[in-house]
Coordinates of C-alpha atoms in Angstrom, one line a residue:
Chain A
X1 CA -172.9 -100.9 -43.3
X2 CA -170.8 -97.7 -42.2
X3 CA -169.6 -95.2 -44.8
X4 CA -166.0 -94.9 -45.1
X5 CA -163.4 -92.6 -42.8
X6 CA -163.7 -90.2 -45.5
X7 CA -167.2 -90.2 -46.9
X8 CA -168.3 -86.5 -47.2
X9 CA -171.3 -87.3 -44.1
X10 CA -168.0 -88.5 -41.9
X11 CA -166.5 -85.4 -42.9
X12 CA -169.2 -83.3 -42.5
X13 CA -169.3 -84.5 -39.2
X14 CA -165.7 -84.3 -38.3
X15 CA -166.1 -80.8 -39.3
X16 CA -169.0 -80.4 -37.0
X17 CA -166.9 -81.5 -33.7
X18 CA -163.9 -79.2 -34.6
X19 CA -166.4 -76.4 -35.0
X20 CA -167.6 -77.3 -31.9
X21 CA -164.5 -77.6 -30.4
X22 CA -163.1 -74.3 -31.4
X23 CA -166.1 -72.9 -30.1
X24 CA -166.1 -74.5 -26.8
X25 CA -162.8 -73.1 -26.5
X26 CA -163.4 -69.5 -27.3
X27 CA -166.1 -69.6 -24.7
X28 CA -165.1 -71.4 -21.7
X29 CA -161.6 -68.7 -22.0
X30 CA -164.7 -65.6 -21.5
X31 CA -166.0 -67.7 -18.6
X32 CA -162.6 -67.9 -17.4
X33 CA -162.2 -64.0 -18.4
X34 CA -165.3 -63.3 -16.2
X35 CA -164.4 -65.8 -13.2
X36 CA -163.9 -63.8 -9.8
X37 CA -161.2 -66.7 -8.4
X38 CA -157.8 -67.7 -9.2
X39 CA -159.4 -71.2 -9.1
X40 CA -162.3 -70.9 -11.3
X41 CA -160.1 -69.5 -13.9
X42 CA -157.9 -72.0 -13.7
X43 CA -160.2 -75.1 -13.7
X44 CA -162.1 -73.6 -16.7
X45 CA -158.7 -72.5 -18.4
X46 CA -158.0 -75.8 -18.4
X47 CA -160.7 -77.4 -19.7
X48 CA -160.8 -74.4 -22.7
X49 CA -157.0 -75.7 -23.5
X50 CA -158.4 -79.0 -23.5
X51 CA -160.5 -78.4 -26.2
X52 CA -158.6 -76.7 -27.9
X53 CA -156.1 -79.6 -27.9
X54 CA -159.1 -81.6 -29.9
X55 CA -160.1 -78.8 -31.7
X56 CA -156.3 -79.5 -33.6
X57 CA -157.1 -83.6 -33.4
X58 CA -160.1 -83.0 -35.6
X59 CA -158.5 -80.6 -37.5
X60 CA -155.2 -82.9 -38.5
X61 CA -157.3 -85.9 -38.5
X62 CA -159.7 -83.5 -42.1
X63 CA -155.8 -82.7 -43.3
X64 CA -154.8 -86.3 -42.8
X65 CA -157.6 -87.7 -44.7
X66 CA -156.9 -85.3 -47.5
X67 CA -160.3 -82.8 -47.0
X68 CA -160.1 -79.4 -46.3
X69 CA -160.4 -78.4 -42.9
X70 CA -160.9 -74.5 -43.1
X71 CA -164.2 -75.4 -45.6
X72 CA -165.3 -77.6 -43.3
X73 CA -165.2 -75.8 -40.4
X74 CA -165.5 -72.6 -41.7
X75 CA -169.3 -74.3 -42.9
X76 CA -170.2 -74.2 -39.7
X77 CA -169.5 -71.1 -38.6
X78 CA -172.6 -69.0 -39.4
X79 CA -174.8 -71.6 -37.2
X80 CA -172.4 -71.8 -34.4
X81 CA -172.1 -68.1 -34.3
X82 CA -176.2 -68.1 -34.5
X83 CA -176.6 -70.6 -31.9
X84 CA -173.8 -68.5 -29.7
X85 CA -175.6 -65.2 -30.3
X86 CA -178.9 -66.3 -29.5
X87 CA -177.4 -67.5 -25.8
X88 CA -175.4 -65.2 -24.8
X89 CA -175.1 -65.6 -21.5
X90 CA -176.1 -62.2 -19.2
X91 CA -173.9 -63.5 -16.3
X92 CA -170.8 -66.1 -15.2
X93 CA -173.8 -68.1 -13.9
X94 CA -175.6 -68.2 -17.2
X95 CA -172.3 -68.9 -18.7
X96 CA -171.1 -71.6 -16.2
X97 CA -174.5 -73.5 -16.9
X98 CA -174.2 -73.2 -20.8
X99 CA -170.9 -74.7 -20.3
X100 CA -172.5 -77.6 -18.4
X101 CA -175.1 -78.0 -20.5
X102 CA -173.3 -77.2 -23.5
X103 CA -170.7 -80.3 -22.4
X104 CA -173.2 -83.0 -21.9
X105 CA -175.3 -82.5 -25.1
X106 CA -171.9 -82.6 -26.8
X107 CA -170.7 -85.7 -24.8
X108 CA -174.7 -87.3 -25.9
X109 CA -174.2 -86.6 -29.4
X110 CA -170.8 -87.8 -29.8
X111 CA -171.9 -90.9 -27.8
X112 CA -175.1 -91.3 -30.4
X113 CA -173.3 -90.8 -33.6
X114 CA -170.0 -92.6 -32.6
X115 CA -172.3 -95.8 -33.1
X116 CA -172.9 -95.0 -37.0
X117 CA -169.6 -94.2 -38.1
X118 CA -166.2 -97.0 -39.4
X119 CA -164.3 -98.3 -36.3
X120 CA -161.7 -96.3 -37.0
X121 CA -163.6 -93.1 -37.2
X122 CA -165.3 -94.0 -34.0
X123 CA -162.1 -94.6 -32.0
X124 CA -161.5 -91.4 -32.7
X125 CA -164.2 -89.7 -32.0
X126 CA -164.5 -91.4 -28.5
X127 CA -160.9 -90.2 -27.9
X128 CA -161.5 -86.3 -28.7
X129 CA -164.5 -86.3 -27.3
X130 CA -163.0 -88.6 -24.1
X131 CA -162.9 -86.1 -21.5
X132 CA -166.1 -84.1 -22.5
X133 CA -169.0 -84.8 -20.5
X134 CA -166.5 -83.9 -17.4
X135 CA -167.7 -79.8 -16.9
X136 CA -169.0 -81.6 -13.2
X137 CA -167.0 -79.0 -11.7
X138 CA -169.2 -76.1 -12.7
X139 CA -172.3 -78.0 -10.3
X140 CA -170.9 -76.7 -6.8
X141 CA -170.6 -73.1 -8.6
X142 CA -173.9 -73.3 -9.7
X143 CA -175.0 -75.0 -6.4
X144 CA -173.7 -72.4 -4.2
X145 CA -174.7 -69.4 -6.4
X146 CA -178.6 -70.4 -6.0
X147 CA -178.2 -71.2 -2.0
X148 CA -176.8 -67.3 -2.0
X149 CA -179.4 -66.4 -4.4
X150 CA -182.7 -68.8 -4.7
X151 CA -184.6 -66.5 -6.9
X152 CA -182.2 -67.2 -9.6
X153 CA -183.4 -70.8 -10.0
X154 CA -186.5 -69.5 -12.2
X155 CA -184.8 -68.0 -14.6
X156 CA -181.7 -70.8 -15.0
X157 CA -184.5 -73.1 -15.9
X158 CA -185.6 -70.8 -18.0
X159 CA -182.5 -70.0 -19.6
X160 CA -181.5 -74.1 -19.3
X161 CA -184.6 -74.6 -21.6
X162 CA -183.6 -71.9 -23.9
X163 CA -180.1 -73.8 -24.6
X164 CA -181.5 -77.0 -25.2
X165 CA -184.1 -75.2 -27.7
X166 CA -181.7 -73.5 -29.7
X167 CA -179.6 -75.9 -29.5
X168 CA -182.2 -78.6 -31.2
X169 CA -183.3 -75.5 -33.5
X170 CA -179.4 -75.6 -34.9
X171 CA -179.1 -78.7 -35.1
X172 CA -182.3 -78.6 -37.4
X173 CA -180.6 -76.3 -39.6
X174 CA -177.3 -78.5 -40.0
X175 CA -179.4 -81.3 -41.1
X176 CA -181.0 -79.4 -43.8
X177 CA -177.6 -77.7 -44.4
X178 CA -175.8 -81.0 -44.5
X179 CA -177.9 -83.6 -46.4
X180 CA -174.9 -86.5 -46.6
X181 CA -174.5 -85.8 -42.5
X182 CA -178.2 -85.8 -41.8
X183 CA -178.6 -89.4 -43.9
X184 CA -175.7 -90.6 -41.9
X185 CA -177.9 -89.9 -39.1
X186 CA -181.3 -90.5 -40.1
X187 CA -180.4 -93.3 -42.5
X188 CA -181.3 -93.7 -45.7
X189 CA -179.6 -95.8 -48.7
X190 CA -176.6 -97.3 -48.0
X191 CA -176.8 -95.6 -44.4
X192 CA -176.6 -96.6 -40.9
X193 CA -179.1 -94.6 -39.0
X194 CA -182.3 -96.5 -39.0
X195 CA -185.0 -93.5 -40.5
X196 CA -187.0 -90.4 -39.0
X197 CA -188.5 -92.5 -36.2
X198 CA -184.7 -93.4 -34.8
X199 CA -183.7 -89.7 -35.3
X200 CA -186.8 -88.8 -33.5
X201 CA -185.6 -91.0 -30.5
X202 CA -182.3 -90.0 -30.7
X203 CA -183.6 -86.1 -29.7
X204 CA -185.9 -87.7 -27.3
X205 CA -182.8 -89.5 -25.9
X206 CA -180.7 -85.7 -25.9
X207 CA -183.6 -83.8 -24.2
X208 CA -184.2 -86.3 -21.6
X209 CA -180.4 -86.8 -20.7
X210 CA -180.0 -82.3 -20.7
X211 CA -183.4 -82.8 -18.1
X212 CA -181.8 -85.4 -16.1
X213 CA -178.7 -82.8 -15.4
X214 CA -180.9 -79.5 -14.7
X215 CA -182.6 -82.2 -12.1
X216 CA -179.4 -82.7 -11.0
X217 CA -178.4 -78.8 -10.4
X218 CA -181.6 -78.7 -8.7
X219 CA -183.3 -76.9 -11.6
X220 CA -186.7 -77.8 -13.0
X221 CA -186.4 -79.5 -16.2
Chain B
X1 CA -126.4 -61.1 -3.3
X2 CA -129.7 -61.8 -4.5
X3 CA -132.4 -62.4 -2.7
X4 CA -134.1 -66.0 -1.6
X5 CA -136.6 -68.2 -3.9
X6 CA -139.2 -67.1 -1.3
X7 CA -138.2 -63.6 -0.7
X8 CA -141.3 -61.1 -0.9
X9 CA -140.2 -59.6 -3.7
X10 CA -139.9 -63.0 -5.4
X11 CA -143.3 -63.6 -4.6
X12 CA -144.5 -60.2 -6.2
X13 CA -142.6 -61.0 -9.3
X14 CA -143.7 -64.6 -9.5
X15 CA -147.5 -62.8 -8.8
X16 CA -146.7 -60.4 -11.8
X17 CA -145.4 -63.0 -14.3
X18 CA -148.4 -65.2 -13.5
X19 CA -150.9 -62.3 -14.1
X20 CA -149.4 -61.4 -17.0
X21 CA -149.6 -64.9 -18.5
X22 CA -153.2 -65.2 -17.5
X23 CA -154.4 -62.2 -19.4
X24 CA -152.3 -62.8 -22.9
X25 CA -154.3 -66.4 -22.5
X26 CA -157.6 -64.3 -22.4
X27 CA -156.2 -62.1 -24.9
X28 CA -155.0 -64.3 -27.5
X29 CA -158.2 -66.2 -27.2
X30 CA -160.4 -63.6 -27.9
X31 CA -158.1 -62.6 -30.9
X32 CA -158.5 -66.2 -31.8
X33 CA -162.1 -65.5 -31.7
X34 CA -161.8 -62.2 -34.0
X35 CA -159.6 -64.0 -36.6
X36 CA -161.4 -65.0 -40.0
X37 CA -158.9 -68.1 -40.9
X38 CA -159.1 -71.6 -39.3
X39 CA -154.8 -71.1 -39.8
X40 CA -154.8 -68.1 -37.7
X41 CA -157.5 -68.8 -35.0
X42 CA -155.0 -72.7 -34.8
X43 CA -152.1 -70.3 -34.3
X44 CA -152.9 -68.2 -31.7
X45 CA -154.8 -70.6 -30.1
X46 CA -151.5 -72.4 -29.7
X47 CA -150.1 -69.7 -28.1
X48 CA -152.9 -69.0 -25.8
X49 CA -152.6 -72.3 -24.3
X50 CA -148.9 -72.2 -24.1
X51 CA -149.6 -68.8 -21.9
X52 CA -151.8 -70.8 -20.1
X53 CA -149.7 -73.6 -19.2
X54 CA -147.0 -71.3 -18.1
X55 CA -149.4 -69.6 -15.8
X56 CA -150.5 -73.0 -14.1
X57 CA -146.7 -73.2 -13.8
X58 CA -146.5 -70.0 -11.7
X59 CA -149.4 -70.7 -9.3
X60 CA -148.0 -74.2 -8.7
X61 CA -144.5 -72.1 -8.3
X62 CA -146.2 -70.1 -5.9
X63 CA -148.2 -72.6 -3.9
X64 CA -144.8 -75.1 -3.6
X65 CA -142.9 -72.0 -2.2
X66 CA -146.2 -71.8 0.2
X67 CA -147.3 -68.2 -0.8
X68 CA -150.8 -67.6 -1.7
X69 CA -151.3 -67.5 -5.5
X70 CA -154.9 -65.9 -5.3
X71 CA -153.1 -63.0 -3.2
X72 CA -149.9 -62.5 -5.2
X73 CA -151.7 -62.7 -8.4
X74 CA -155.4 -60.8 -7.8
X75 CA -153.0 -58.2 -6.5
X76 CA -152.4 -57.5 -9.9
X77 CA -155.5 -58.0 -11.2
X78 CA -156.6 -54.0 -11.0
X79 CA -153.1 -53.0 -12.6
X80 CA -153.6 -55.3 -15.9
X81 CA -157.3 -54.5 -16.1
X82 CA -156.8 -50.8 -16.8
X83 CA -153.9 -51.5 -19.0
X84 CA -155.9 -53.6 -21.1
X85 CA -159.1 -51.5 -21.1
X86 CA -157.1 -48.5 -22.5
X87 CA -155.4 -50.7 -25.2
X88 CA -158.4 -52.2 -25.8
X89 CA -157.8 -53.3 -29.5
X90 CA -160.4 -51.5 -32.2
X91 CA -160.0 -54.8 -34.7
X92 CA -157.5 -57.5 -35.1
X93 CA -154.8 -55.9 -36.7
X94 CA -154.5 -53.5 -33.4
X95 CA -155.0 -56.9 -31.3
X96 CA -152.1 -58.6 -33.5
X97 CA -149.5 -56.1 -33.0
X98 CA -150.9 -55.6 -28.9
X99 CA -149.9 -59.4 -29.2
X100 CA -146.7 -58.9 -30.8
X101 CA -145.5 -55.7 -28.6
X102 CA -146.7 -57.0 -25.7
X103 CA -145.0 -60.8 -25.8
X104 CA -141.8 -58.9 -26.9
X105 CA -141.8 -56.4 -23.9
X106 CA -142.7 -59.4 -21.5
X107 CA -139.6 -61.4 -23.1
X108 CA -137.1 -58.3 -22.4
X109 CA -138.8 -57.9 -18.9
X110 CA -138.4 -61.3 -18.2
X111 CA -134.9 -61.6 -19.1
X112 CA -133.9 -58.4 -17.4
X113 CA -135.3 -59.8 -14.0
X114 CA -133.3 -63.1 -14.5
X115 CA -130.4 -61.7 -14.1
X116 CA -131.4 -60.4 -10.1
X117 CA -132.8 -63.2 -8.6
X118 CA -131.3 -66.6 -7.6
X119 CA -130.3 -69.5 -10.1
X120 CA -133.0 -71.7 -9.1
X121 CA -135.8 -68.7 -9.7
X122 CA -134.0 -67.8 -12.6
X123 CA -134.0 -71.0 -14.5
X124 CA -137.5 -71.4 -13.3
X125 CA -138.4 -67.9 -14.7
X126 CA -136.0 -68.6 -18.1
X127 CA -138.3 -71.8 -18.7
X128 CA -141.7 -70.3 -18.0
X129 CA -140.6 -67.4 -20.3
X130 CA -138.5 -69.6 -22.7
X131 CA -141.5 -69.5 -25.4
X132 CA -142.0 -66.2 -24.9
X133 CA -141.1 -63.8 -28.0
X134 CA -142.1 -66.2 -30.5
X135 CA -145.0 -64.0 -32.0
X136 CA -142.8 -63.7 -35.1
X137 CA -146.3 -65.3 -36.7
X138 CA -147.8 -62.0 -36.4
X139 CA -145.2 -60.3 -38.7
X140 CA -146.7 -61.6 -42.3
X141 CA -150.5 -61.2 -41.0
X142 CA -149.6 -57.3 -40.5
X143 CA -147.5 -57.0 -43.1
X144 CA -150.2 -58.5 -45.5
X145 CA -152.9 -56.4 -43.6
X146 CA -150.0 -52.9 -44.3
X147 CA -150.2 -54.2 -47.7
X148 CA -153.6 -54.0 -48.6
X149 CA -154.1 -50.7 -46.6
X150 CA -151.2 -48.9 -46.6
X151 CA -152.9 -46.4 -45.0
X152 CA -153.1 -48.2 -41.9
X153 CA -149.4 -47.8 -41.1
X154 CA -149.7 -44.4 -39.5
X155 CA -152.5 -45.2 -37.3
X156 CA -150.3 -48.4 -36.2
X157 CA -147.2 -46.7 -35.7
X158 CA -149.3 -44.4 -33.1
X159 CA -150.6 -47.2 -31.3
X160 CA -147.9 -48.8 -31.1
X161 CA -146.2 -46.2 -29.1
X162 CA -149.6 -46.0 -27.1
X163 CA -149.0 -49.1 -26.5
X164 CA -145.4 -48.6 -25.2
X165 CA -146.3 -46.1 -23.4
X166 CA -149.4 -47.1 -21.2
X167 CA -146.4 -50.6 -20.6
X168 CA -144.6 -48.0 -19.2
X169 CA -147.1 -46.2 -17.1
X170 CA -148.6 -49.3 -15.7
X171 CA -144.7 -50.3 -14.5
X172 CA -144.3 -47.2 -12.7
X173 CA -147.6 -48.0 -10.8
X174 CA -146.5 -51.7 -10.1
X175 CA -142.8 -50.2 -8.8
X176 CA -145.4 -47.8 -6.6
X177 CA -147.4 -50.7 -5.1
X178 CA -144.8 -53.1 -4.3
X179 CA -142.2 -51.8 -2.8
X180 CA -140.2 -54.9 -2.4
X181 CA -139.9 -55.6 -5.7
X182 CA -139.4 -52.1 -6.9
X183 CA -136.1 -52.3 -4.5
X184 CA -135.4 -55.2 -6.3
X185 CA -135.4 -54.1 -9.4
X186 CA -133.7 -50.5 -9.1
X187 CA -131.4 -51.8 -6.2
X188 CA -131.3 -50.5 -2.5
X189 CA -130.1 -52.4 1.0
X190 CA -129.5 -55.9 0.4
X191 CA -130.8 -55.8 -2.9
X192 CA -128.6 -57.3 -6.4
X193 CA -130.2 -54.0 -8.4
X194 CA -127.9 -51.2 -8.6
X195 CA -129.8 -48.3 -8.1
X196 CA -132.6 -45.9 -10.3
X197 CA -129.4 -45.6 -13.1
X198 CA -129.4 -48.7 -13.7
X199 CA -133.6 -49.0 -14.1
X200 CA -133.8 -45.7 -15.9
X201 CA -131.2 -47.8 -18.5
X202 CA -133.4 -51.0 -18.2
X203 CA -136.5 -49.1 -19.2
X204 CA -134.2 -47.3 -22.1
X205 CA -133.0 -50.9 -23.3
X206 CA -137.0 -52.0 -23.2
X207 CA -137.8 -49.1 -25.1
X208 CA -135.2 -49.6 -27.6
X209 CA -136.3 -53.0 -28.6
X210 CA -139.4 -51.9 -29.0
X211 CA -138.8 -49.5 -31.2
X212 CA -136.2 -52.1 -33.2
X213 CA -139.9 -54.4 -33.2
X214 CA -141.6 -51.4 -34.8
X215 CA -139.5 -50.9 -37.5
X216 CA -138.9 -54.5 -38.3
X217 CA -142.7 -54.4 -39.0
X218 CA -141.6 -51.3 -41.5
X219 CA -143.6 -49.0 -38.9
X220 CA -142.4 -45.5 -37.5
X221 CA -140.8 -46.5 -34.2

C-alpha cells in the first residue's frame, strides 16, 4: 500500500526534487556563464529555466498540500551544498558532464521512486521530472572536446566515477537524515519498497544505467 | 526619419539589449544562489528566467532580420564583462541593489531608444523591455537589511554611485565602438537623434532617475 500525497516520506521526498531542482538550476546558469557560444548558452539557459519552472511545481505542490516548503527544502541544503562542493567542476567540460550525469541519475531516481509513491503523487512526479533525462545535447560537446583533446578522457572517467560516488555517498546520508523517506524506499511497515536487498538493487540499477551513459560518451565506466 | 528594422545600428542595439539580458539572467541566478530564503532565491529566480526569455527573444529577433546573433551579441561580450567584474558584488545586499540599479537604468535606456527607431522595432523593443523595472521586490530586502545595520547605508550609497558611474563609463565605450549606433543615438546624417545636446540630456535624465531610485531606498543619491 502507498502512503498518502502527504505522508511526511512523500514530503520528504518532494522536498528532495525541489532541492534538486533549485540546484540544477543554479548550476546549469554557471555552465551557461562559462559557455564560449551564443548557442551553448542558450541551450543550457534553457534547460536551467526549465528547472527552475519545476523547481516552483514542487514547491506549490509542499504549499498546496499544506507543508512547509522553505523546511523542506531548506533540509536539504547542507547535503546538496556538500555534494556540489565536493564536485566542483575545474572546467565547462567537467561541468557539461556533471550536467549529463547529474540529469540521468535524477531522471533514474525519479523513475525508481515514482513506482512507490499514491497515483497522484506519481503523476506528478513523472510530469516535473518529464523532460529530465533530456541533457543529450551536452554528448556532441563532450564528443568534440575529447576528439580535440584525447588525453582528457582519463581524467572525465575519473571525474564521471567521482560524481556517481558522491553522489551515492549523499544519498547515504539523506537516508540516515530522512528515516520516513529512507522506509518509503527501503520498505518497512506499512511501506512499499520491498527491504535492503531491493534498495541494494535499486543502486545497482543507478550505477549500471550512469555506466551505460559514460559508455555512451566514449568514456570508461 | 528613423532608420530601418535591419539598419546596422538596429542590429547593434538589438546586440546590446540581448547582451544585456543574458548577463542580468547569470546575474540574478547567482544572486539566487547567494540568497538564504527559499522566498527570495523563488523571486529572483523568476526574474532570471524572465531575462532569459527576453534574450531568446532578441537572438530570434536578430536571426529573423538575418543578422548574426553570435556576432552582434559576443561583440558585447568584452564591454559587459569588465563592467561586471568591477561591480562585482561583495555580498547580496551589494548584488540586490546592482539588481535593482541596474534593471532601472536598462528600463530608462530602453525607453529612451524607443523613441528613435521604427514602430515595429519599437514595439518589439517595448515588449522585450515591458517587464523590465519591476525589481520593486528588492526594496523591503534592503530596507530590512538598512534596518538591521544601519551602518550599511553609507557604504551603499557609495556603491551605488559606483555603480552609476562605471553604467556610464561602459556607455561611452559602447558609443566608441559602434559608431552606427552612437549616430543614432546622439543624431547626425540621416539619423532621428538630434545631436550630443540632446544625449548629454538623455544621460542627465538617466542619471536623475537614478538618483530618484536611491533615495526612494532612503540612500544618499
Amino acid at each position: 500500500m502507498s502512503p498518502a500525497p502527504d505522508d511526511p516520506a512523500v514530503l520528504d521526498l518532494l522536498g528532495l526534487i525541489a532541492c534538486g531542482e533549485l540546484f540544477a538550476f543554479e548550476n546549469l546558469t554557471r555552465d551557461s556563464a562559462l559557455s564560449r557560444t551564443l548557442d551553448a548558452k542558450a541551450q543550457l539557459g534553457e534547460i536551467a529555466c526549465r528547472e527552475f519552472g519545476h523547481f516552483q511545481l514542487v514547491r506549490q505542490r509542499l504549499d498546496d498540500l499544506g507543508a512547509d516548503p522553505d523546511e523542506l527544502v531548506n533540509g536539504y541544503i547542507p547535503i546538496m551544498n556538500d555534494f556540489h562542493s565536493k564536485t566542483e567542476p575545474r572546467d565547462l567540460l567537467e561541468g557539461l558532464l556533471k550536467v549529463y550525469v547529474g540529469d540521468g541519475i535524477a531522471a533514474d531516481f525519479g523513475r525508481e521512486v515514482a513506482s512507490l509513491v499514491d497515483p497522484e503523487t506519481k503523476s506528478f512526479i513523472d510530469e516535473v521530472l518529464s523532460e529530465t533525462g533530456q541533457a543529450e545535447f551536452v554528448v556532441p560537446y563532450v564528443q568534440q572536446a575529447l576528439s580535440e583533446d584525447p588525453g582528457a578522457s582519463g581524467r572525465l572517467a575519473l571525474w564521471g566515477r567521482r560524481l556517481m560516488g558522491e553522489a551515492l555517498a549523499q544519498a547515504q546520508r539523506v537516508a540516515a537524515d530522512r528515516p520516513d523517506l529512507a522506509q518509503l524506499v527501503m520498505g518497512g511497515p506499512g511501506s512499499a519498497g520491498s527491504g535492503l536487498a531491493e534498495f541494494s538493487n535499486m543502486l545497482a540499477r543507478l550505477t549500471e544505467h550512469h555506466s551505460d551513459r559514460m559508455v555512451s560518451l566514449g568514456l570508461s565506466p
